[in-house]
Short mmCIF file of C-alpha atoms in Angstrom, two decimals:
data_model
loop_
_atom_site.label_atom_id
_atom_site.label_comp_id
_atom_site.label_asym_id
_atom_site.label_seq_id
_atom_site.Cartn_x
_atom_site.Cartn_y
_atom_site.Cartn_z
CA UNK X 7 -11.94 -14.09 1.48
CA UNK X 8 -9.49 -13.63 4.75
CA UNK X 9 -9.59 -11.24 7.72
CA UNK X 10 -7.89 -9.56 10.51
CA UNK X 11 -7.32 -6.65 12.91
CA UNK X 12 -5.63 -3.93 12.23
CA UNK X 13 -2.93 -3.37 14.73
CA UNK X 14 -5.29 -2.61 17.54
CA UNK X 15 -8.00 0.17 15.51
CA UNK X 16 -10.18 -1.99 16.01
CA UNK X 17 -11.47 -2.08 12.82
CA UNK X 18 -11.17 -5.62 11.02
CA UNK X 19 -9.67 -6.68 7.42
CA UNK X 20 -9.89 -7.73 4.56
CA UNK X 21 -6.39 -9.14 3.82
CA UNK X 22 -7.00 -7.94 0.27
CA UNK X 23 -7.35 -4.50 -0.29
CA UNK X 24 -8.01 -2.13 -3.01
CA UNK X 25 -5.85 0.78 -3.95
CA UNK X 26 -7.93 3.31 -5.56
CA UNK X 27 -5.75 4.64 -7.41
CA UNK X 28 -6.27 7.31 -10.79
CA UNK X 29 -4.90 6.81 -14.29
CA UNK X 30 -3.81 3.37 -15.10
CA UNK X 31 -4.67 1.23 -11.56
CA UNK X 32 -9.08 2.04 -12.10
CA UNK X 33 -9.10 2.98 -15.90
CA UNK X 34 -9.40 6.79 -15.83
CA UNK X 35 -7.53 8.64 -18.45
CA UNK X 36 -7.65 5.12 -20.68
CA UNK X 37 -12.04 5.40 -21.63
CA UNK X 38 -12.83 3.73 -18.57
CA UNK X 39 -15.91 4.63 -17.94
CA UNK X 40 -16.92 6.61 -13.77
CA UNK X 41 -19.54 3.58 -14.17
CA UNK X 42 -17.05 0.91 -14.90
CA UNK X 43 -14.64 2.51 -12.07
CA UNK X 44 -17.74 1.78 -9.96
CA UNK X 45 -17.97 -2.29 -11.74
CA UNK X 46 -14.46 -2.28 -10.25
CA UNK X 47 -13.95 -1.15 -7.33
CA UNK X 48 -18.37 -3.85 -6.69
CA UNK X 49 -16.22 -6.56 -8.33
CA UNK X 50 -14.13 -6.39 -5.56
CA UNK X 51 -16.73 -5.93 -2.79
CA UNK X 52 -17.91 -8.81 -4.09
CA UNK X 53 -15.82 -10.87 -3.87
CA UNK X 54 -14.87 -9.48 0.63
CA UNK X 55 -12.63 -6.90 -0.53
CA UNK X 56 -14.46 -4.89 2.22
CA UNK X 57 -10.77 -2.27 2.65
CA UNK X 58 -10.82 0.57 -0.13
CA UNK X 59 -8.10 3.11 -0.14
CA UNK X 60 -8.99 6.07 -2.12
CA UNK X 61 -7.11 9.90 -1.62
CA UNK X 62 -7.43 13.36 -2.84
CA UNK X 63 -4.50 13.27 -5.55
CA UNK X 64 -6.35 9.38 -7.09
CA UNK X 65 -9.42 11.42 -8.12
CA UNK X 66 -11.54 8.41 -7.58
CA UNK X 67 -13.16 9.52 -4.11
CA UNK X 68 -16.16 9.96 -5.96
CA UNK X 69 -16.38 6.39 -7.05
CA UNK X 70 -15.28 4.41 -3.58
CA UNK X 71 -18.58 6.53 -2.73
CA UNK X 72 -20.62 5.83 -4.95
CA UNK X 73 -19.88 2.20 -4.80
CA UNK X 74 -20.36 1.80 -1.54
CA UNK X 75 -24.00 3.36 -1.34
CA UNK X 76 -24.75 0.14 -2.64
CA UNK X 77 -23.28 -1.87 0.48
CA UNK X 78 -24.23 -1.08 4.56
CA UNK X 79 -22.33 1.27 5.71
CA UNK X 80 -21.11 -0.42 8.81
CA UNK X 81 -19.96 -3.43 5.46
CA UNK X 82 -16.45 -1.19 5.09
CA UNK X 83 -13.40 -0.18 5.94
CA UNK X 84 -13.09 2.98 3.67
CA UNK X 85 -8.81 5.04 3.61
CA UNK X 86 -8.60 8.70 2.22
CA UNK X 87 -5.59 11.42 2.10
CA UNK X 88 -4.51 13.82 1.07
CA UNK X 89 -1.15 16.44 0.76
CA UNK X 90 -0.33 18.98 3.10
CA UNK X 91 2.49 20.51 1.18
CA UNK X 92 4.33 22.92 4.16
CA UNK X 93 4.55 24.78 6.50
CA UNK X 94 1.60 27.27 5.26
CA UNK X 95 -0.56 24.26 5.96
CA UNK X 96 -2.28 25.07 8.76
CA UNK X 97 -5.30 23.24 11.44
CA UNK X 98 -8.30 25.37 9.17
CA UNK X 99 -6.01 23.65 6.21
CA UNK X 100 -6.11 19.51 7.28
CA UNK X 101 -10.42 20.60 8.17
CA UNK X 102 -10.99 21.68 5.06
CA UNK X 103 -8.67 18.65 3.13
CA UNK X 104 -11.16 16.54 4.97
CA UNK X 105 -14.37 17.95 4.48
CA UNK X 106 -13.65 18.18 1.39
CA UNK X 107 -12.99 14.44 1.19
CA UNK X 108 -16.61 13.11 2.93
CA UNK X 109 -18.02 15.46 0.51
CA UNK X 110 -16.26 14.08 -2.19
CA UNK X 111 -17.05 9.97 -0.79
CA UNK X 112 -20.63 11.57 -0.08
CA UNK X 113 -20.16 9.82 3.78
CA UNK X 114 -19.96 11.15 7.12
CA UNK X 115 -17.02 9.81 8.18
CA UNK X 116 -13.72 7.86 6.61
CA UNK X 117 -12.03 5.29 9.08
CA UNK X 118 -8.74 6.46 7.87
CA UNK X 119 -7.74 9.38 6.84
CA UNK X 120 -3.59 9.82 5.88
CA UNK X 121 -1.32 12.86 6.23
CA UNK X 122 -0.13 11.24 1.72
CA UNK X 123 3.64 10.86 2.01
CA UNK X 124 4.90 12.68 4.08
CA UNK X 125 9.23 13.34 3.37
CA UNK X 126 10.99 12.64 5.85
CA UNK X 127 11.74 16.55 5.72
CA UNK X 128 7.74 17.33 6.47
CA UNK X 129 7.00 15.12 9.58
CA UNK X 130 7.69 17.19 11.94
CA UNK X 131 4.60 19.52 10.66
CA UNK X 132 2.76 16.34 10.49
CA UNK X 133 2.90 15.60 13.60
CA UNK X 134 3.28 18.91 15.16
CA UNK X 135 0.96 21.99 13.66
CA UNK X 136 -0.95 19.07 11.09
CA UNK X 137 -2.04 15.51 14.14
CA UNK X 138 -3.81 18.17 16.35
CA UNK X 139 -6.60 18.89 13.51
CA UNK X 140 -6.87 15.04 12.48
CA UNK X 141 -6.69 14.27 16.07
CA UNK X 142 -9.89 17.38 17.70
CA UNK X 143 -11.66 15.39 13.69
CA UNK X 144 -11.72 13.21 15.32
CA UNK X 145 -13.41 13.23 18.49
CA UNK X 146 -15.92 15.05 16.63
CA UNK X 147 -17.03 11.58 14.62
CA UNK X 148 -15.76 12.52 11.09
CA UNK X 149 -12.00 10.50 11.54
CA UNK X 150 -12.09 7.47 12.56
CA UNK X 151 -8.60 7.15 13.04
CA UNK X 152 -5.31 8.76 12.06
CA UNK X 153 -2.57 7.25 9.70
CA UNK X 154 0.49 8.54 7.65
CA UNK X 155 2.00 7.38 4.00
CA UNK X 156 5.59 7.23 3.42
CA UNK X 157 6.87 8.39 0.11
CA UNK X 158 8.22 4.96 -0.37
CA UNK X 159 10.14 6.27 -4.03
CA UNK X 160 11.93 9.72 -2.17
CA UNK X 161 13.03 8.27 1.09
CA UNK X 162 14.35 3.94 0.46
CA UNK X 163 15.00 4.37 3.94
CA UNK X 164 11.74 4.12 4.84
CA UNK X 165 13.63 7.65 7.50
CA UNK X 166 10.22 8.54 7.99
CA UNK X 167 8.44 5.89 8.95
CA UNK X 168 11.00 4.52 11.67
CA UNK X 169 10.21 7.38 13.63
CA UNK X 170 6.67 7.55 12.76
CA UNK X 171 5.86 3.42 14.00
CA UNK X 172 8.20 5.24 18.39
CA UNK X 173 4.80 8.46 18.08
CA UNK X 174 1.68 8.56 18.77
CA UNK X 175 -0.90 9.77 17.08
CA UNK X 176 -0.68 7.02 14.49
CA UNK X 177 -2.58 4.25 14.21
CA UNK X 178 -2.21 2.62 10.79
CA UNK X 179 0.19 3.30 8.20
CA UNK X 180 1.06 2.87 4.43
CA UNK X 181 4.79 1.74 3.20
CA UNK X 182 6.14 -0.15 0.63
CA UNK X 183 7.50 -3.92 1.06
CA UNK X 184 8.26 -5.78 -1.70
CA UNK X 185 10.69 -9.39 -1.86
CA UNK X 186 12.83 -7.50 -3.08
CA UNK X 187 13.23 -4.19 -1.59
CA UNK X 188 12.31 -6.02 2.68
CA UNK X 189 13.70 -4.16 4.18
CA UNK X 190 10.49 -3.81 6.55
CA UNK X 191 11.40 -6.84 7.95
CA UNK X 192 13.88 -5.28 9.97
CA UNK X 193 13.27 -1.74 10.06
CA UNK X 194 9.54 -1.59 10.18
CA UNK X 195 7.36 -4.87 11.05
CA UNK X 196 8.85 -5.49 14.91
CA UNK X 197 7.90 -1.90 16.08
CA UNK X 198 4.01 -1.95 14.50
CA UNK X 199 4.06 -5.41 15.72
CA UNK X 200 5.09 -5.20 19.61
CA UNK X 201 2.58 -1.08 19.82
CA UNK X 202 0.07 -3.05 17.30
CA UNK X 203 0.36 -0.31 14.29
CA UNK X 204 -1.44 -1.20 11.17
CA UNK X 205 0.28 -1.80 8.48
CA UNK X 206 -1.29 -0.95 4.16
CA UNK X 207 1.95 -2.42 2.12
CA UNK X 208 1.73 -1.29 -1.47
CA UNK X 209 4.32 -0.79 -3.91
CA UNK X 210 4.45 -4.54 -3.84
CA UNK X 211 3.86 -5.47 -7.19
CA UNK X 212 4.71 -3.58 -9.82
CA UNK X 213 6.56 -3.66 -12.91
CA UNK X 214 9.29 -4.70 -11.46
CA UNK X 215 7.41 -7.98 -11.51
CA UNK X 216 5.41 -8.12 -14.41
CA UNK X 217 7.42 -7.40 -16.93
CA UNK X 218 10.51 -9.77 -17.89
CA UNK X 219 12.56 -7.14 -19.27
CA UNK X 220 12.19 -4.55 -16.90
CA UNK X 221 13.37 -6.67 -13.92
CA UNK X 222 16.42 -7.97 -15.74
CA UNK X 223 17.78 -4.40 -17.11
CA UNK X 224 17.45 -3.40 -13.86
CA UNK X 225 19.03 -6.72 -12.37
CA UNK X 226 22.17 -6.51 -14.40
CA UNK X 227 22.36 -3.10 -13.57
CA UNK X 228 22.11 -4.14 -9.71
CA UNK X 229 25.04 -6.83 -11.14
CA UNK X 230 26.94 -3.98 -12.51
CA UNK X 231 26.89 -2.12 -9.04
CA UNK X 232 28.30 -5.84 -7.06
CA UNK X 233 24.69 -5.77 -5.61
CA UNK X 234 23.52 -8.34 -6.54
CA UNK X 235 25.57 -11.78 -7.15
CA UNK X 236 26.16 -12.38 -10.90
CA UNK X 237 24.92 -16.46 -10.60
CA UNK X 238 21.25 -14.69 -10.61
CA UNK X 239 20.67 -13.94 -13.45
CA UNK X 240 22.86 -17.06 -14.65
CA UNK X 241 19.30 -18.62 -16.06
CA UNK X 242 18.34 -14.43 -17.44
CA UNK X 243 15.50 -14.09 -14.97
CA UNK X 244 16.25 -12.60 -11.26
CA UNK X 245 12.95 -14.32 -11.13
CA UNK X 246 12.47 -16.92 -13.63
CA UNK X 247 12.78 -19.94 -10.93
CA UNK X 248 9.24 -18.67 -8.98
CA UNK X 249 6.84 -21.15 -11.70
CA UNK X 250 9.98 -23.22 -13.71
CA UNK X 251 10.97 -24.44 -9.79
CA UNK X 252 6.80 -24.59 -9.65
CA UNK X 253 6.24 -22.42 -6.76
CA UNK X 254 3.57 -19.99 -8.13
CA UNK X 255 2.25 -19.78 -11.22
CA UNK X 256 3.61 -16.59 -12.07
CA UNK X 257 5.92 -14.56 -10.76
CA UNK X 258 3.60 -11.75 -10.18
CA UNK X 259 1.15 -14.58 -7.54
CA UNK X 260 4.01 -15.15 -5.96
CA UNK X 261 5.16 -11.22 -5.12
CA UNK X 262 2.01 -11.64 -3.85
CA UNK X 263 1.57 -14.11 -1.64
CA UNK X 264 5.18 -13.10 -0.81
CA UNK X 265 4.05 -10.51 1.21
CA UNK X 266 0.47 -11.70 2.51
CA UNK X 267 2.60 -13.98 4.29
CA UNK X 268 4.82 -11.37 6.39
CA UNK X 269 4.94 -10.94 10.16
CA UNK X 270 3.55 -7.65 10.03
CA UNK X 271 1.14 -7.50 6.74
CA UNK X 272 -2.40 -6.39 7.91
CA UNK X 273 -3.49 -5.43 4.52
CA UNK X 274 -1.79 -6.25 0.63
CA UNK X 275 -2.94 -3.11 -1.74
CA UNK X 276 -3.89 -4.25 -5.63
CA UNK X 277 -4.62 -2.06 -7.78
CA UNK X 278 -6.11 -2.55 -11.69
CA UNK X 279 -8.82 -1.77 -13.68
CA UNK X 280 -10.60 -4.46 -14.64
CA UNK X 281 -12.49 -6.92 -13.41
CA UNK X 282 -11.17 -10.41 -13.85
CA UNK X 283 -7.55 -8.97 -12.56
CA UNK X 284 -9.52 -7.83 -9.66
CA UNK X 285 -9.90 -11.76 -8.87
CA UNK X 286 -6.37 -13.78 -9.93
CA UNK X 287 -5.34 -10.94 -7.65
CA UNK X 288 -7.15 -11.57 -4.57
CA UNK X 289 -6.78 -15.17 -6.07
CA UNK X 290 -3.08 -15.04 -4.88
CA UNK X 291 -3.74 -13.11 -2.92
CA UNK X 292 -5.41 -15.80 -0.62
CA UNK X 293 -2.99 -19.05 -2.20
CA UNK X 294 -0.99 -19.79 0.79
CA UNK X 295 2.47 -19.04 1.40
CA UNK X 296 5.25 -19.89 -0.65
CA UNK X 297 7.82 -22.89 0.65
CA UNK X 298 10.00 -21.93 3.03
CA UNK X 299 13.41 -22.59 1.09
CA UNK X 300 11.72 -20.18 -1.93
CA UNK X 301 11.40 -17.66 1.07
CA UNK X 302 15.59 -17.88 2.15
CA UNK X 303 16.18 -18.02 -1.47
CA UNK X 304 14.93 -14.53 -1.59
CA UNK X 305 16.04 -13.26 1.39
CA UNK X 306 19.26 -14.13 0.98
CA UNK X 307 18.97 -13.08 -2.34
CA UNK X 308 17.03 -10.04 -1.71
CA UNK X 309 17.02 -8.59 1.61
CA UNK X 310 20.46 -6.19 1.71
CA UNK X 311 18.18 -4.91 -1.17
CA UNK X 312 17.03 -0.46 -1.04
CA UNK X 313 14.60 0.62 -3.50
CA UNK X 314 14.13 -1.08 -5.77
CA UNK X 315 11.24 -1.59 -7.34
CA UNK X 316 10.16 1.01 -6.48
CA UNK X 317 8.67 3.28 -9.61
CA UNK X 318 6.18 5.47 -9.78
CA UNK X 319 3.51 4.41 -11.81
CA UNK X 320 3.21 5.34 -14.99
CA UNK X 321 5.12 4.09 -18.30
CA UNK X 322 8.41 2.09 -17.23
CA UNK X 323 11.78 3.37 -17.82
CA UNK X 324 14.95 2.07 -19.08
CA UNK X 325 17.07 0.72 -16.47
#
């Protein structure tokens, strides 16, 4: 495993991080037992993954906590999140949600606590009303570092994060980034690198990379809209060249490697309910960067796109 600093937090994190989402990503709701889900987490940790991300909304904090008890606490970096709906949420709400998360995790503290999926219209309330309460909890030792995550599908231009990365108290952000959603290269990463804000990358692999028919449908619609050159479909698959020209073992492999080696990327989050997929994903994230001509082609073809591939978890929808 490769490790790196998480911004200026002082934490050292694995470049591959397990996103312990519910439903399909950790097998919940698909017949997997609690113990089977714990085994998925332990497989990742045994491969060197030390960054585990969960959330109240995922319903997997108990799973992460159970897995964590098999290891020295100092070995792991555990991140969780909670959603705050609006102006009715107060400092007391924050304290209650942090305490509830710690109880579910079975921990005395969490390494990073994020405000989850913050809409641009709700940002000021989170910054001015809720964040001071989280700072007090940091002083008490319940939270080591303060984070904020975007709602990618509902904020594809990353307007909320563009503000947050300029301001206190955010030490870590979670953002959508992929080889077909490259906006953060120019709009986010230069600032996070300069200010030492840690970055956790999500949406690195979604349906658009794993489902060829869906990918072709999306690309065809973008061609119709004038957002992609028709030549991207000359071989039928807009990303087929990544495999046919030997750049990567699969399109998913290329997607992980593209994000992993982007300047400004700290942790590449992946999720799965299958132990073998854990190994395959980690292997991809640890492979060398794609060749420069391939990177240049990806940038030339897709750098202008916004919000492509940010489908929410669940069944593949028609493009």
